[in-house]
Coordinates of C-alpha atoms in Angstrom, one line a residue:
M1 CA -15.7 -23.0 -8.4
R2 CA -16.1 -19.3 -9.0
L3 CA -12.6 -18.7 -10.2
F4 CA -13.5 -16.8 -13.3
A5 CA -15.8 -14.3 -11.3
A6 CA -13.2 -13.8 -8.7
R7 CA -10.2 -13.1 -11.1
S8 CA -12.5 -11.0 -13.3
R9 CA -13.1 -8.7 -10.3
L10 CA -9.6 -8.2 -10.1
R11 CA -8.9 -7.9 -13.7
L12 CA -6.5 -11.0 -13.5
T13 CA -5.7 -13.4 -16.5
L14 CA -5.2 -16.9 -15.8
E15 CA -1.4 -16.2 -16.2
G16 CA -1.8 -13.5 -13.4
V17 CA -3.5 -16.2 -11.0
A18 CA -0.8 -18.5 -12.0
Q19 CA 2.0 -16.0 -11.0
R20 CA 0.3 -15.1 -7.9
S21 CA -0.3 -18.8 -6.7
G22 CA 2.7 -20.6 -8.0
L23 CA 0.3 -22.9 -9.9
S24 CA 0.2 -23.7 -13.8
R25 CA -2.0 -21.8 -16.2
S26 CA -3.2 -25.0 -17.7
F27 CA -4.3 -26.4 -14.2
L28 CA -5.9 -23.4 -13.4
S29 CA -7.7 -23.2 -16.7
R30 CA -9.0 -27.0 -16.2
L31 CA -10.2 -25.9 -12.8
E32 CA -12.0 -23.0 -14.0
A33 CA -13.8 -25.4 -16.5
G34 CA -14.9 -27.4 -13.8
H35 CA -12.5 -30.2 -14.2
G36 CA -10.0 -31.6 -11.6
N37 CA -10.1 -32.2 -7.9
P38 CA -7.8 -29.8 -6.2
T39 CA -6.5 -30.2 -2.7
L40 CA -7.4 -28.0 0.2
N41 CA -4.0 -26.5 0.1
T42 CA -4.2 -25.6 -3.6
L43 CA -7.8 -24.1 -3.1
E44 CA -6.3 -22.0 -0.3
R45 CA -3.4 -20.9 -2.6
I46 CA -6.1 -19.9 -5.3
A47 CA -8.2 -18.0 -2.9
E48 CA -5.3 -16.0 -1.7
A49 CA -4.4 -15.3 -5.2
V50 CA -7.8 -13.8 -6.0
E51 CA -8.3 -12.1 -2.9
T52 CA -11.5 -14.0 -2.2
P53 CA -12.6 -16.0 1.0
L54 CA -12.3 -20.0 0.3
S55 CA -16.1 -20.2 0.9
V56 CA -17.1 -17.8 -1.7
L57 CA -14.6 -19.1 -4.2
L58 CA -16.2 -22.5 -3.8
G59 CA -19.7 -21.2 -4.5
G60 CA -20.8 -20.0 -1.1
A61 CA -22.9 -16.8 -0.8
P62 CA -20.6 -13.7 -0.1
A63 CA -21.1 -12.4 3.6
T64 CA -23.5 -9.6 2.4
A65 CA -26.0 -12.3 0.8
R66 CA -28.8 -13.2 2.9
P67 CA -31.7 -15.6 1.7
A68 CA -34.9 -13.7 1.3
G69 CA -36.9 -13.5 4.5
A70 CA -34.0 -14.6 6.7
V71 CA -33.6 -12.8 10.0
P72 CA -30.0 -11.5 10.5
P73 CA -28.1 -12.8 13.5
P74 CA -28.3 -9.9 16.3
V75 CA -25.2 -7.8 16.6
V76 CA -23.5 -8.2 20.1
H77 CA -21.2 -5.5 21.5
R78 CA -19.0 -6.6 24.3
P79 CA -17.3 -3.8 26.0
R80 CA -13.6 -3.7 26.8
R81 CA -13.1 -5.4 30.3
P82 CA -10.8 -3.9 32.9
A83 CA -7.6 -5.8 33.8
R84 CA -8.1 -8.1 36.4
S85 CA -5.6 -10.4 38.7
W86 CA -6.3 -13.7 39.8
P87 CA -4.4 -16.4 41.8
P88 CA -1.8 -18.3 39.9
G89 CA -3.0 -21.4 38.1
E90 CA -6.5 -20.1 37.5
G91 CA -7.7 -18.6 34.3
R92 CA -10.7 -16.9 33.2
T93 CA -12.7 -16.7 29.8
F94 CA -14.8 -13.9 28.4
P95 CA -17.4 -15.1 25.8
L96 CA -17.2 -12.7 22.7
T97 CA -20.3 -14.2 21.0
P98 CA -23.9 -14.5 22.3
V99 CA -25.1 -17.6 23.9
G100 CA -26.5 -20.0 21.2
A101 CA -24.3 -18.6 18.4
R102 CA -24.9 -21.2 15.6
R103 CA -21.9 -20.9 13.3
F104 CA -19.1 -20.3 15.7
E105 CA -18.2 -19.3 19.4
A106 CA -15.5 -16.8 20.2
V107 CA -13.9 -16.6 23.7
L108 CA -11.0 -14.5 24.9
A109 CA -9.3 -16.6 27.5
E110 CA -6.6 -15.3 30.0
G111 CA -4.4 -17.6 31.9
T112 CA -5.3 -21.3 31.7
P113 CA -9.1 -21.7 31.9
A114 CA -10.0 -25.1 33.4
H115 CA -12.0 -26.4 30.5
H116 CA -8.7 -26.3 28.4
A117 CA -6.3 -27.2 31.3
F118 CA -6.5 -30.8 30.7
A119 CA -7.0 -32.9 27.5
T120 CA -10.4 -32.4 25.8
S121 CA -12.1 -33.1 22.7
H122 CA -15.6 -32.1 20.9
P123 CA -17.1 -31.5 17.5
G124 CA -16.1 -28.7 15.3
E125 CA -12.7 -27.0 14.6
E126 CA -10.9 -24.5 16.9
L127 CA -8.6 -21.6 16.0
C128 CA -6.3 -20.4 18.7
V129 CA -4.7 -16.8 18.3
V130 CA -2.2 -16.0 20.8
L131 CA -2.6 -12.2 21.7
A132 CA 0.1 -12.0 24.5
G133 CA 2.6 -14.3 26.5
R134 CA 3.2 -17.7 25.4
V135 CA 0.7 -20.7 25.2
A136 CA 1.6 -24.3 24.9
A137 CA -0.9 -26.3 22.6
E138 CA -1.0 -30.1 22.6
V139 CA -2.9 -31.5 19.8
G140 CA -3.2 -35.3 19.1
G141 CA 0.3 -35.8 20.7
E142 CA 1.9 -32.9 18.8
R143 CA 3.1 -29.9 21.3
F144 CA 3.3 -26.3 19.9
V145 CA 4.7 -23.2 21.8
L146 CA 2.8 -20.3 20.4
E147 CA 4.2 -16.9 20.6
P148 CA 2.1 -13.5 20.3
G149 CA 0.7 -13.3 16.9
E150 CA 0.7 -17.0 16.1
A151 CA -2.2 -19.1 15.5
L152 CA -2.9 -22.8 15.5
H153 CA -6.0 -24.4 13.6
Y154 CA -7.1 -28.0 14.3
D155 CA -10.0 -30.5 14.3
A156 CA -11.4 -30.2 17.9
A157 CA -12.4 -33.8 17.8
T158 CA -8.9 -34.4 18.3
E159 CA -7.7 -34.5 21.9
H160 CA -6.1 -31.0 22.8
R161 CA -5.0 -28.9 25.6
L162 CA -4.0 -25.4 25.9
V163 CA -2.1 -24.0 28.9
A164 CA -0.8 -20.4 29.3
L165 CA 3.1 -20.6 29.9
D166 CA 3.3 -16.9 31.2
V167 CA 1.3 -14.9 33.6
D168 CA 0.1 -12.7 30.9
G169 CA -0.9 -15.5 28.7
R170 CA -3.8 -14.5 26.7
Y171 CA -5.6 -16.0 23.7
L172 CA -8.5 -15.9 21.3
L173 CA -10.2 -19.2 20.8
V174 CA -12.5 -19.6 18.0
V175 CA -14.6 -22.8 18.0
A176 CA -16.5 -23.4 14.9
G177 CA -18.6 -26.3 13.5
P178 CA -19.4 -28.5 12.0
A179 CA -16.4 -30.8 12.4
A180 CA -13.5 -30.2 10.1
A181 CA -13.9 -31.8 6.6
S182 CA -10.3 -33.1 6.4
A183 CA -8.4 -35.4 8.5
A184 CA -5.2 -33.0 8.2
G185 CA -3.4 -32.5 11.3
P186 CA -3.1 -29.1 13.5
R187 CA -1.7 -26.3 11.4
R188 CA 0.4 -23.4 12.5
L189 CA -0.8 -20.1 10.7

């Protein structure tokens, strides 16, 4: 774990990270020394405290690093789409990432698109962020009603369904792979 580098960048002591995260200084010291087995929740608290993405804190390359000789992914610009109306009960999706995107797929959904109107499951993880209206999410038997600005993150292998509850229901759906590492249930963000 790159806790020392992350806190040094912010000129934080272990005590400062402890105050920001609500974790003990001694626990953080053990983690920094490479001892201990923190939970995902604890790691998220530390990452937030040191203002570092969790993947970078865990040793992943910063977003700007690329292996030598690697070809960068293409930059894709999707222009703003004009507002459109459609028959009740029919939804539309607009892909925001290129076909064949390897790390994740992002889609803007309006209404209730057919592929999420019924229970479905697939490998990976999903993050649903409601932009307008209200969206009902059913994940593994749990039901959530999400308002604008709310998000829900879940393992997409768990049976799930998304339904717009309002005419202006609009949400951003991000599907990432591989499958979620933990068996934790859906989390409202």
